[in-house]
Amino acid sequence: MSNEMKWAKNVRKVTPYVPGEQPKQTNIIKLNTNENPYPPSPKVFDEHGKVNVSGFSLYPDPSASVLVEALAKYHGIGANQVFTGVGSDDVLALAFLTFFNSDTPILFPDITYSFYPVWAEVYRIPYECPPLQEDFTINVNDYKKKNGGVVITNPNAPTSIALGTSQVEEIIAANPEVVVIIDEAYVDFGGESVLPLIDKYDNLLVVRTYSKSRSMAGMRIGYAMGNKRLIQAMTDVKESINSYTMTRESIVLGAASLADEEYFQEKKQMVVATRERTKEELRRRGFEVLDSSANFLFAKPNSVDAGWLFEELKKEKIFVRHFNGERIKDYLRISIGTDQQMDCLLQAIDRIMA
Ligand code: PMP
């Protein structure tokens, strides 16, 4: 080891999460990170035009109260039941740090959002991953043993499968001594939310994002809802790290998005309709496609290798996602774009597989 590297032994060893590619080229079809193909609501554009840039010289409101109160009103809960962060990744990471301080392993499925093991490693939280069943569904009984906390993505990613409310409730009810995080990043596209249960269970934290159904991945807004004591605990940890997480822009633009329910519903329906049509088209081409409750499809191209098809699509400037995990390497995760983008995908598949 050279002299300059004497500090290396004290470096925290991490294997970072690998996000989907954000290619620099512009003329591509990007179906690899589950973004929304439609722009944010016109109300967000209007509000953006009114942003007071001179105000950037001052720090934002550390409690982001304009956004927190708008979210509380939108969801019909108290402002003290809402916590906001820089995307749901920030909210989830902080929830791991706040709630998972036990020597007993936390539990999340073997196939789920691949950031969970990364946060567990970086914070040195022990974890176990009960395998999903053969059909990629969750067996709720796997979450009834002693544990240090539970994290469930519902609908799950990358499988797109939703777990029913009664089954999620079974998991929450079986774990009163630990916090159960339900990551509802994709719930607006067809899942059932357990938000109505936050007053019944003081161990339930529901996490949401603006990055998918609200078309605002670039603004980085996520939030959590739960019992006010859970929210206070997260706020205390956040304020021990960084007081000002939400920018002046994210606070006002996040609130503006909530003021346009009609646009939100319309665009969500469009994504769902395109998803169903694409699912049928892929099935007609011999793909095995799981029934999706999210804004993406998990599809197995039976006649060719998924990794090969991923590369061939890339040559056609169509980016989808391929995971190398043992149980899922035969599948592609395809985000739902516009009808036109999905037609391009289907035509490219026909050309490639001809
Ligand atoms: N949870 C799940 C299940 C996701 O797929 C994503 C998106 N990668 C996130 C959370 C994080 O989303 P964001 O930080 O953009 O809110």
mmCIF file of C-alpha atoms and ligand atoms in Angstrom:
data_model
loop_
_atom_site.group_PDB
_atom_site.id
_atom_site.type_symbol
_atom_site.label_atom_id
_atom_site.label_comp_id
_atom_site.label_asym_id
_atom_site.label_seq_id
_atom_site.Cartn_x
_atom_site.Cartn_y
_atom_site.Cartn_z
ATOM 1 C CA MET A 1 0.000 0.000 0.000
ATOM 2 C CA SER A 2 1.438 3.417 -0.937
ATOM 3 C CA ASN A 3 1.824 6.166 1.639
ATOM 4 C CA GLU A 4 -1.220 8.088 0.410
ATOM 5 C CA MET A 5 -3.485 5.110 1.084
ATOM 6 C CA LYS A 6 -2.912 4.640 4.809
ATOM 7 C CA TRP A 7 -6.463 5.777 5.481
ATOM 8 C CA ALA A 8 -7.923 2.981 3.366
ATOM 9 C CA LYS A 9 -8.367 0.550 6.269
ATOM 10 C CA ASN A 10 -10.842 2.972 7.860
ATOM 11 C CA VAL A 11 -13.006 3.361 4.774
ATOM 12 C CA ARG A 12 -16.539 1.986 5.020
ATOM 13 C CA LYS A 13 -16.655 -0.912 2.562
ATOM 14 C CA VAL A 14 -19.738 -0.813 0.373
ATOM 15 C CA THR A 15 -21.001 -2.366 -2.841
ATOM 16 C CA PRO A 16 -23.209 0.374 -4.253
ATOM 17 C CA TYR A 17 -26.660 -0.031 -5.769
ATOM 18 C CA VAL A 18 -26.570 0.017 -9.572
ATOM 19 C CA PRO A 19 -29.353 2.219 -10.943
ATOM 20 C CA GLY A 20 -30.740 1.762 -14.447
ATOM 21 C CA GLU A 21 -28.671 3.496 -17.095
ATOM 22 C CA GLN A 22 -29.398 7.204 -17.773
ATOM 23 C CA PRO A 23 -28.009 7.396 -21.324
ATOM 24 C CA LYS A 24 -26.697 10.738 -22.544
ATOM 25 C CA GLN A 25 -28.114 10.230 -26.067
ATOM 26 C CA THR A 26 -31.479 11.866 -26.645
ATOM 27 C CA ASN A 27 -32.997 9.868 -29.510
ATOM 28 C CA ILE A 28 -33.600 6.728 -27.467
ATOM 29 C CA ILE A 29 -36.643 4.964 -26.034
ATOM 30 C CA LYS A 30 -36.090 4.744 -22.321
ATOM 31 C CA LEU A 31 -38.022 1.910 -20.704
ATOM 32 C CA ASN A 32 -35.456 0.988 -18.047
ATOM 33 C CA THR A 33 -36.151 2.949 -14.846
ATOM 34 C CA ASN A 34 -39.949 2.956 -14.541
ATOM 35 C CA GLU A 35 -40.297 6.670 -15.129
ATOM 36 C CA ASN A 36 -43.559 8.130 -16.402
ATOM 37 C CA PRO A 37 -43.602 8.888 -20.161
ATOM 38 C CA TYR A 38 -45.884 11.910 -19.635
ATOM 39 C CA PRO A 39 -44.851 15.328 -18.326
ATOM 40 C CA PRO A 40 -45.958 16.590 -14.901
ATOM 41 C CA SER A 41 -49.320 18.377 -14.550
ATOM 42 C CA PRO A 42 -49.695 21.803 -16.243
ATOM 43 C CA LYS A 43 -50.188 23.142 -12.707
ATOM 44 C CA VAL A 44 -46.557 22.176 -11.995
ATOM 45 C CA PHE A 45 -45.427 24.113 -15.092
ATOM 46 C CA ASP A 46 -47.439 27.154 -13.910
ATOM 47 C CA GLU A 47 -46.000 27.021 -10.429
ATOM 48 C CA HIS A 48 -42.495 26.554 -11.815
ATOM 49 C CA GLY A 49 -42.908 29.818 -13.754
ATOM 50 C CA LYS A 50 -43.660 31.575 -10.474
ATOM 51 C CA VAL A 51 -40.641 30.268 -8.560
ATOM 52 C CA ASN A 52 -38.852 33.155 -6.839
ATOM 53 C CA VAL A 53 -35.223 32.603 -7.811
ATOM 54 C CA SER A 54 -34.035 35.490 -5.614
ATOM 55 C CA GLY A 55 -35.369 33.462 -2.682
ATOM 56 C CA PHE A 56 -32.728 30.794 -3.387
ATOM 57 C CA SER A 57 -30.277 32.846 -1.334
ATOM 58 C CA LEU A 58 -32.215 31.781 1.764
ATOM 59 C CA TYR A 59 -32.489 28.243 3.165
ATOM 60 C CA PRO A 60 -35.796 26.457 2.579
ATOM 61 C CA ASP A 61 -38.288 25.598 5.342
ATOM 62 C CA PRO A 62 -36.648 22.641 7.171
ATOM 63 C CA SER A 63 -40.062 21.102 7.866
ATOM 64 C CA ALA A 64 -41.244 21.579 4.237
ATOM 65 C CA SER A 65 -44.604 22.488 5.737
ATOM 66 C CA VAL A 66 -46.301 23.631 2.513
ATOM 67 C CA LEU A 67 -45.664 20.204 0.990
ATOM 68 C CA VAL A 68 -46.307 18.245 4.186
ATOM 69 C CA GLU A 69 -49.636 19.986 4.746
ATOM 70 C CA ALA A 70 -50.687 19.502 1.115
ATOM 71 C CA LEU A 71 -49.874 15.779 1.380
ATOM 72 C CA ALA A 72 -51.725 15.474 4.700
ATOM 73 C CA LYS A 73 -54.812 17.126 3.212
ATOM 74 C CA TYR A 74 -54.607 15.019 0.039
ATOM 75 C CA HIS A 75 -54.453 11.770 2.002
ATOM 76 C CA GLY A 76 -56.852 12.858 4.769
ATOM 77 C CA ILE A 77 -54.325 12.426 7.605
ATOM 78 C CA GLY A 78 -52.543 14.716 10.079
ATOM 79 C CA ALA A 79 -49.488 16.787 9.099
ATOM 80 C CA ASN A 80 -47.664 15.063 11.974
ATOM 81 C CA GLN A 81 -48.170 11.744 10.148
ATOM 82 C CA VAL A 82 -46.160 12.799 7.056
ATOM 83 C CA PHE A 83 -42.388 12.833 6.481
ATOM 84 C CA THR A 84 -40.831 14.071 3.210
ATOM 85 C CA GLY A 85 -37.454 13.299 1.664
ATOM 86 C CA VAL A 86 -35.298 13.544 -1.441
ATOM 87 C CA GLY A 87 -37.038 10.779 -3.354
ATOM 88 C CA SER A 88 -38.288 7.660 -1.610
ATOM 89 C CA ASP A 89 -34.714 6.307 -1.672
ATOM 90 C CA ASP A 90 -33.825 9.023 0.841
ATOM 91 C CA VAL A 91 -36.950 8.285 2.907
ATOM 92 C CA LEU A 92 -36.314 4.523 2.879
ATOM 93 C CA ALA A 93 -32.625 4.870 3.740
ATOM 94 C CA LEU A 94 -33.530 7.104 6.670
ATOM 95 C CA ALA A 95 -36.247 4.689 7.803
ATOM 96 C CA PHE A 96 -33.686 1.827 7.787
ATOM 97 C CA LEU A 97 -31.307 3.960 9.862
ATOM 98 C CA THR A 98 -34.050 5.047 12.276
ATOM 99 C CA PHE A 99 -35.940 1.820 12.878
ATOM 100 C CA PHE A 100 -33.627 -1.108 12.239
ATOM 101 C CA ASN A 101 -31.273 -1.148 15.212
ATOM 102 C CA SER A 102 -31.759 -4.733 16.331
ATOM 103 C CA ASP A 103 -29.282 -7.616 16.271
ATOM 104 C CA THR A 104 -32.074 -9.788 14.914
ATOM 105 C CA PRO A 105 -32.147 -9.786 11.093
ATOM 106 C CA ILE A 106 -34.683 -7.684 9.231
ATOM 107 C CA LEU A 107 -36.676 -9.498 6.550
ATOM 108 C CA PHE A 108 -37.387 -8.716 2.897
ATOM 109 C CA PRO A 109 -37.951 -11.060 -0.064
ATOM 110 C CA ASP A 110 -35.061 -12.495 -2.098
ATOM 111 C CA ILE A 111 -36.505 -10.842 -5.196
ATOM 112 C CA THR A 112 -37.460 -7.244 -4.519
ATOM 113 C CA TYR A 113 -36.071 -3.715 -4.776
ATOM 114 C CA SER A 114 -32.330 -4.294 -4.929
ATOM 115 C CA PHE A 115 -31.530 -1.204 -2.860
ATOM 116 C CA TYR A 116 -32.683 -2.872 0.398
ATOM 117 C CA PRO A 117 -29.615 -5.103 0.845
ATOM 118 C CA VAL A 118 -27.387 -2.138 -0.009
ATOM 119 C CA TRP A 119 -28.837 0.020 2.800
ATOM 120 C CA ALA A 120 -28.674 -2.943 5.159
ATOM 121 C CA GLU A 121 -24.972 -3.379 4.327
ATOM 122 C CA VAL A 122 -24.067 0.295 4.584
ATOM 123 C CA TYR A 123 -25.758 0.608 7.999
ATOM 124 C CA ARG A 124 -24.591 -2.875 9.096
ATOM 125 C CA ILE A 125 -28.123 -4.123 9.671
ATOM 126 C CA PRO A 126 -28.356 -7.928 9.644
ATOM 127 C CA TYR A 127 -30.911 -9.202 7.113
ATOM 128 C CA GLU A 128 -32.524 -12.362 5.762
ATOM 129 C CA CYS A 129 -34.339 -12.806 2.490
ATOM 130 C CA PRO A 130 -37.179 -15.340 2.523
ATOM 131 C CA PRO A 131 -37.497 -16.601 -1.066
ATOM 132 C CA LEU A 132 -40.587 -15.691 -3.044
ATOM 133 C CA GLN A 133 -42.663 -18.721 -3.967
ATOM 134 C CA GLU A 134 -42.248 -20.445 -7.339
ATOM 135 C CA ASP A 135 -44.851 -18.092 -8.914
ATOM 136 C CA PHE A 136 -43.017 -15.035 -7.471
ATOM 137 C CA THR A 137 -45.702 -14.376 -4.849
ATOM 138 C CA ILE A 138 -44.937 -13.665 -1.171
ATOM 139 C CA ASN A 139 -45.726 -16.298 1.447
ATOM 140 C CA VAL A 140 -46.912 -14.206 4.405
ATOM 141 C CA ASN A 141 -45.995 -16.971 6.855
ATOM 142 C CA ASP A 142 -42.311 -16.263 6.115
ATOM 143 C CA TYR A 143 -42.758 -12.945 7.940
ATOM 144 C CA LYS A 144 -44.210 -14.361 11.146
ATOM 145 C CA LYS A 145 -40.924 -15.369 12.728
ATOM 146 C CA LYS A 146 -38.824 -13.267 15.110
ATOM 147 C CA ASN A 147 -37.171 -10.413 13.204
ATOM 148 C CA GLY A 148 -35.718 -6.909 13.526
ATOM 149 C CA GLY A 149 -38.122 -5.328 11.015
ATOM 150 C CA VAL A 150 -39.855 -6.064 7.705
ATOM 151 C CA VAL A 151 -39.759 -4.356 4.308
ATOM 152 C CA ILE A 152 -42.254 -5.230 1.595
ATOM 153 C CA THR A 153 -42.554 -3.535 -1.797
ATOM 154 C CA ASN A 154 -46.198 -3.651 -2.832
ATOM 155 C CA PRO A 155 -46.724 -4.064 -5.762
ATOM 156 C CA ASN A 156 -43.373 -5.790 -5.782
ATOM 157 C CA ALA A 157 -40.523 -4.862 -8.118
ATOM 158 C CA PRO A 158 -39.310 -6.209 -10.461
ATOM 159 C CA THR A 159 -42.092 -8.829 -10.452
ATOM 160 C CA SER A 160 -45.010 -6.312 -10.740
ATOM 161 C CA ILE A 161 -47.164 -8.575 -8.539
ATOM 162 C CA ALA A 162 -49.412 -7.006 -5.862
ATOM 163 C CA LEU A 163 -50.147 -8.530 -2.471
ATOM 164 C CA GLY A 164 -53.735 -8.046 -1.231
ATOM 165 C CA THR A 165 -54.463 -5.761 1.730
ATOM 166 C CA SER A 166 -55.550 -8.598 4.016
ATOM 167 C CA GLN A 167 -52.233 -10.395 3.480
ATOM 168 C CA VAL A 168 -50.192 -7.236 4.049
ATOM 169 C CA GLU A 169 -52.244 -6.638 7.206
ATOM 170 C CA GLU A 170 -51.432 -10.169 8.372
ATOM 171 C CA ILE A 171 -47.715 -9.297 8.184
ATOM 172 C CA ILE A 172 -48.178 -5.970 10.000
ATOM 173 C CA ALA A 173 -50.333 -7.550 12.726
ATOM 174 C CA ALA A 174 -47.843 -10.388 13.262
ATOM 175 C CA ASN A 175 -44.997 -7.923 13.974
ATOM 176 C CA PRO A 176 -46.094 -5.421 16.663
ATOM 177 C CA GLU A 177 -42.572 -5.257 18.120
ATOM 178 C CA VAL A 178 -40.862 -4.032 14.961
ATOM 179 C CA VAL A 179 -41.508 -1.503 12.220
ATOM 180 C CA VAL A 180 -43.018 -2.831 8.999
ATOM 181 C CA ILE A 181 -42.222 -0.674 5.967
ATOM 182 C CA ILE A 182 -44.546 -0.997 2.984
ATOM 183 C CA ASP A 183 -42.903 0.582 -0.064
ATOM 184 C CA GLU A 184 -45.829 1.644 -2.265
ATOM 185 C CA ALA A 185 -43.776 3.204 -5.082
ATOM 186 C CA TYR A 186 -46.057 1.590 -7.697
ATOM 187 C CA VAL A 187 -49.377 1.374 -5.831
ATOM 188 C CA ASP A 188 -51.188 3.965 -7.966
ATOM 189 C CA PHE A 189 -51.050 1.698 -11.025
ATOM 190 C CA GLY A 190 -53.255 -1.012 -9.557
ATOM 191 C CA GLY A 191 -52.184 -2.068 -6.079
ATOM 192 C CA GLU A 192 -54.200 -1.691 -2.889
ATOM 193 C CA SER A 193 -52.727 0.754 -0.380
ATOM 194 C CA VAL A 194 -52.520 -0.014 3.323
ATOM 195 C CA LEU A 195 -52.537 3.701 4.128
ATOM 196 C CA PRO A 196 -55.969 3.346 5.835
ATOM 197 C CA LEU A 197 -54.262 1.087 8.394
ATOM 198 C CA ILE A 198 -51.796 3.651 9.785
ATOM 199 C CA ASP A 199 -54.173 4.616 12.621
ATOM 200 C CA LYS A 200 -54.781 0.960 13.478
ATOM 201 C CA TYR A 201 -51.112 -0.145 13.589
ATOM 202 C CA ASP A 202 -48.473 2.065 15.186
ATOM 203 C CA ASN A 203 -45.701 -0.065 13.603
ATOM 204 C CA LEU A 204 -46.741 0.596 9.973
ATOM 205 C CA LEU A 205 -44.788 2.992 7.745
ATOM 206 C CA VAL A 206 -46.136 3.526 4.210
ATOM 207 C CA VAL A 207 -43.621 4.982 1.721
ATOM 208 C CA ARG A 208 -44.567 6.711 -1.564
ATOM 209 C CA THR A 209 -42.821 8.552 -4.378
ATOM 210 C CA TYR A 210 -43.441 11.306 -6.917
ATOM 211 C CA SER A 211 -41.144 9.534 -9.388
ATOM 212 C CA LYS A 212 -43.650 7.178 -11.013
ATOM 213 C CA SER A 213 -47.348 8.122 -11.003
ATOM 214 C CA ARG A 214 -46.622 11.868 -10.526
ATOM 215 C CA SER A 215 -44.096 12.126 -13.420
ATOM 216 C CA MET A 216 -41.570 13.937 -11.241
ATOM 217 C CA ALA A 217 -38.553 11.623 -10.884
ATOM 218 C CA GLY A 218 -36.269 14.552 -11.665
ATOM 219 C CA MET A 219 -37.568 16.630 -8.735
ATOM 220 C CA ARG A 220 -36.637 13.936 -6.175
ATOM 221 C CA ILE A 221 -39.665 13.874 -3.867
ATOM 222 C CA GLY A 222 -40.642 10.928 -1.681
ATOM 223 C CA TYR A 223 -42.622 10.652 1.532
ATOM 224 C CA ALA A 224 -43.606 8.381 4.355
ATOM 225 C CA MET A 225 -46.855 8.191 6.319
ATOM 226 C CA GLY A 226 -47.442 6.562 9.666
ATOM 227 C CA ASN A 227 -48.074 7.021 13.367
ATOM 228 C CA LYS A 228 -46.876 10.431 14.569
ATOM 229 C CA ARG A 229 -44.256 8.819 16.825
ATOM 230 C CA LEU A 230 -42.703 7.007 13.838
ATOM 231 C CA ILE A 231 -42.649 10.299 11.926
ATOM 232 C CA GLN A 232 -41.095 12.131 14.886
ATOM 233 C CA ALA A 233 -38.390 9.446 15.206
ATOM 234 C CA MET A 234 -37.485 9.827 11.516
ATOM 235 C CA THR A 235 -37.513 13.616 11.802
ATOM 236 C CA ASP A 236 -35.123 13.462 14.768
ATOM 237 C CA VAL A 237 -32.675 11.295 12.801
ATOM 238 C CA LYS A 238 -32.999 13.463 9.682
ATOM 239 C CA GLU A 239 -32.322 16.589 11.740
ATOM 240 C CA SER A 240 -29.233 14.894 13.104
ATOM 241 C CA ILE A 241 -27.895 14.625 9.559
ATOM 242 C CA ASN A 242 -29.281 17.412 7.341
ATOM 243 C CA SER A 243 -31.953 19.968 8.299
ATOM 244 C CA TYR A 244 -32.742 21.180 4.794
ATOM 245 C CA THR A 245 -33.497 18.204 2.576
ATOM 246 C CA MET A 246 -36.367 19.594 0.505
ATOM 247 C CA THR A 247 -35.504 22.457 -1.838
ATOM 248 C CA ARG A 248 -37.698 25.546 -2.214
ATOM 249 C CA GLU A 249 -38.681 24.245 -5.665
ATOM 250 C CA SER A 250 -39.505 20.695 -4.619
ATOM 251 C CA ILE A 251 -41.746 22.011 -1.829
ATOM 252 C CA VAL A 252 -43.923 24.202 -4.045
ATOM 253 C CA LEU A 253 -43.922 21.981 -7.130
ATOM 254 C CA GLY A 254 -44.746 18.901 -5.061
ATOM 255 C CA ALA A 255 -47.747 20.692 -3.596
ATOM 256 C CA ALA A 256 -48.832 21.912 -7.061
ATOM 257 C CA SER A 257 -48.933 18.354 -8.418
ATOM 258 C CA LEU A 258 -51.461 17.355 -5.742
ATOM 259 C CA ALA A 259 -53.795 20.139 -6.837
ATOM 260 C CA ASP A 260 -54.490 18.468 -10.206
ATOM 261 C CA GLU A 261 -56.298 15.210 -9.461
ATOM 262 C CA GLU A 262 -57.941 15.055 -12.876
ATOM 263 C CA TYR A 263 -54.616 15.077 -14.732
ATOM 264 C CA PHE A 264 -53.165 12.543 -12.300
ATOM 265 C CA GLN A 265 -56.055 10.115 -12.827
ATOM 266 C CA GLU A 266 -56.045 10.580 -16.598
ATOM 267 C CA LYS A 267 -52.329 9.878 -17.045
ATOM 268 C CA LYS A 268 -52.428 6.931 -14.670
ATOM 269 C CA GLN A 269 -55.273 5.399 -16.690
ATOM 270 C CA MET A 270 -53.303 5.924 -19.896
ATOM 271 C CA VAL A 271 -50.285 4.078 -18.485
ATOM 272 C CA VAL A 272 -52.505 1.226 -17.276
ATOM 273 C CA ALA A 273 -54.273 0.939 -20.671
ATOM 274 C CA THR A 274 -50.923 0.876 -22.521
ATOM 275 C CA ARG A 275 -49.611 -1.717 -20.067
ATOM 276 C CA GLU A 276 -52.533 -4.055 -20.678
ATOM 277 C CA ARG A 277 -52.257 -3.715 -24.458
ATOM 278 C CA THR A 278 -48.489 -4.295 -24.393
ATOM 279 C CA LYS A 279 -48.929 -7.336 -22.153
ATOM 280 C CA GLU A 280 -51.321 -8.919 -24.660
ATOM 281 C CA GLU A 281 -49.040 -8.085 -27.596
ATOM 282 C CA LEU A 282 -46.030 -9.633 -25.873
ATOM 283 C CA ARG A 283 -48.031 -12.738 -24.975
ATOM 284 C CA ARG A 284 -49.099 -13.064 -28.638
ATOM 285 C CA ARG A 285 -45.383 -13.118 -29.444
ATOM 286 C CA GLY A 286 -44.814 -16.035 -27.089
ATOM 287 C CA PHE A 287 -43.517 -14.092 -24.078
ATOM 288 C CA GLU A 288 -44.527 -15.190 -20.625
ATOM 289 C CA VAL A 289 -45.715 -11.954 -18.979
ATOM 290 C CA LEU A 290 -46.745 -11.692 -15.334
ATOM 291 C CA ASP A 291 -50.012 -9.863 -14.574
ATOM 292 C CA SER A 292 -48.844 -6.414 -13.552
ATOM 293 C CA SER A 293 -50.196 -3.957 -10.985
ATOM 294 C CA ALA A 294 -47.351 -1.519 -11.680
ATOM 295 C CA ASN A 295 -46.066 0.722 -14.513
ATOM 296 C CA PHE A 296 -43.808 -2.002 -15.885
ATOM 297 C CA LEU A 297 -44.011 -5.568 -17.144
ATOM 298 C CA PHE A 298 -41.887 -8.512 -16.096
ATOM 299 C CA ALA A 299 -41.599 -10.595 -19.233
ATOM 300 C CA LYS A 300 -39.806 -13.779 -20.224
ATOM 301 C CA PRO A 301 -39.008 -14.138 -23.929
ATOM 302 C CA ASN A 302 -39.387 -17.891 -24.129
ATOM 303 C CA SER A 303 -37.663 -18.472 -27.460
ATOM 304 C CA VAL A 304 -34.516 -16.373 -26.919
ATOM 305 C CA ASP A 305 -32.141 -15.496 -24.102
ATOM 306 C CA ALA A 306 -33.292 -12.411 -22.138
ATOM 307 C CA GLY A 307 -29.757 -11.015 -21.812
ATOM 308 C CA TRP A 308 -29.271 -11.310 -25.574
ATOM 309 C CA LEU A 309 -32.586 -9.595 -26.326
ATOM 310 C CA PHE A 310 -31.673 -6.817 -23.864
ATOM 311 C CA GLU A 311 -28.466 -6.153 -25.844
ATOM 312 C CA GLU A 312 -30.213 -6.356 -29.222
ATOM 313 C CA LEU A 313 -32.857 -3.850 -28.086
ATOM 314 C CA LYS A 314 -30.092 -1.549 -26.922
ATOM 315 C CA LYS A 315 -28.609 -1.629 -30.430
ATOM 316 C CA GLU A 316 -32.040 -0.394 -31.591
ATOM 317 C CA LYS A 317 -31.775 2.402 -28.997
ATOM 318 C CA ILE A 318 -34.442 0.848 -26.801
ATOM 319 C CA PHE A 319 -33.360 0.539 -23.175
ATOM 320 C CA VAL A 320 -35.087 -2.001 -20.908
ATOM 321 C CA ARG A 321 -33.749 -3.610 -17.725
ATOM 322 C CA HIS A 322 -32.186 -7.039 -17.284
ATOM 323 C CA PHE A 323 -31.182 -8.365 -13.855
ATOM 324 C CA ASN A 324 -28.590 -11.092 -13.527
ATOM 325 C CA GLY A 325 -30.062 -12.718 -10.397
ATOM 326 C CA GLU A 326 -30.313 -16.506 -10.629
ATOM 327 C CA ARG A 327 -34.118 -16.685 -10.461
ATOM 328 C CA ILE A 328 -34.849 -13.696 -12.705
ATOM 329 C CA LYS A 329 -32.165 -13.755 -15.390
ATOM 330 C CA ASP A 330 -34.645 -15.117 -17.955
ATOM 331 C CA TYR A 331 -36.836 -12.010 -17.658
ATOM 332 C CA LEU A 332 -36.779 -8.419 -18.847
ATOM 333 C CA ARG A 333 -38.347 -5.589 -16.890
ATOM 334 C CA ILE A 334 -40.004 -3.244 -19.348
ATOM 335 C CA SER A 335 -41.272 0.151 -18.169
ATOM 336 C CA ILE A 336 -44.493 1.366 -19.770
ATOM 337 C CA GLY A 337 -43.958 4.274 -22.158
ATOM 338 C CA THR A 338 -46.395 5.972 -24.510
ATOM 339 C CA ASP A 339 -48.414 3.844 -26.973
ATOM 340 C CA GLN A 340 -46.059 4.998 -29.705
ATOM 341 C CA GLN A 341 -42.962 3.971 -27.734
ATOM 342 C CA MET A 342 -44.462 0.548 -27.005
ATOM 343 C CA ASP A 343 -45.267 0.111 -30.712
ATOM 344 C CA CYS A 344 -41.608 0.839 -31.503
ATOM 345 C CA LEU A 345 -40.597 -1.766 -28.923
ATOM 346 C CA LEU A 346 -42.924 -4.391 -30.409
ATOM 347 C CA GLN A 347 -41.719 -3.645 -33.949
ATOM 348 C CA ALA A 348 -38.097 -3.901 -32.817
ATOM 349 C CA ILE A 349 -38.831 -7.249 -31.137
ATOM 350 C CA ASP A 350 -40.425 -8.484 -34.375
ATOM 351 C CA ARG A 351 -37.360 -7.434 -36.368
ATOM 352 C CA ILE A 352 -34.893 -8.913 -33.887
ATOM 353 C CA MET A 353 -36.739 -12.214 -33.485
ATOM 354 C CA ALA A 354 -37.673 -12.638 -37.189
HETATM 355 N N1 PMP B 1 -38.884 1.836 -4.202
HETATM 356 C C1 PMP B 1 -38.982 1.089 -5.299
HETATM 357 C C2 PMP B 1 -39.612 -0.246 -5.194
HETATM 358 C C3 PMP B 1 -38.472 1.552 -6.518
HETATM 359 O O1 PMP B 1 -38.531 0.780 -7.612
HETATM 360 C C4 PMP B 1 -37.883 2.825 -6.586
HETATM 361 C C5 PMP B 1 -37.359 3.353 -7.889
HETATM 362 N N2 PMP B 1 -36.093 2.918 -8.249
HETATM 363 C C6 PMP B 1 -37.789 3.558 -5.399
HETATM 364 C C7 PMP B 1 -38.316 3.047 -4.235
HETATM 365 C C8 PMP B 1 -37.084 4.887 -5.344
HETATM 366 O O2 PMP B 1 -37.706 5.879 -6.056
HETATM 367 P P1 PMP B 1 -37.388 7.398 -5.816
HETATM 368 O O3 PMP B 1 -36.147 7.528 -4.984
HETATM 369 O O4 PMP B 1 -37.235 7.965 -7.182
HETATM 370 O O5 PMP B 1 -38.596 7.946 -5.098
#
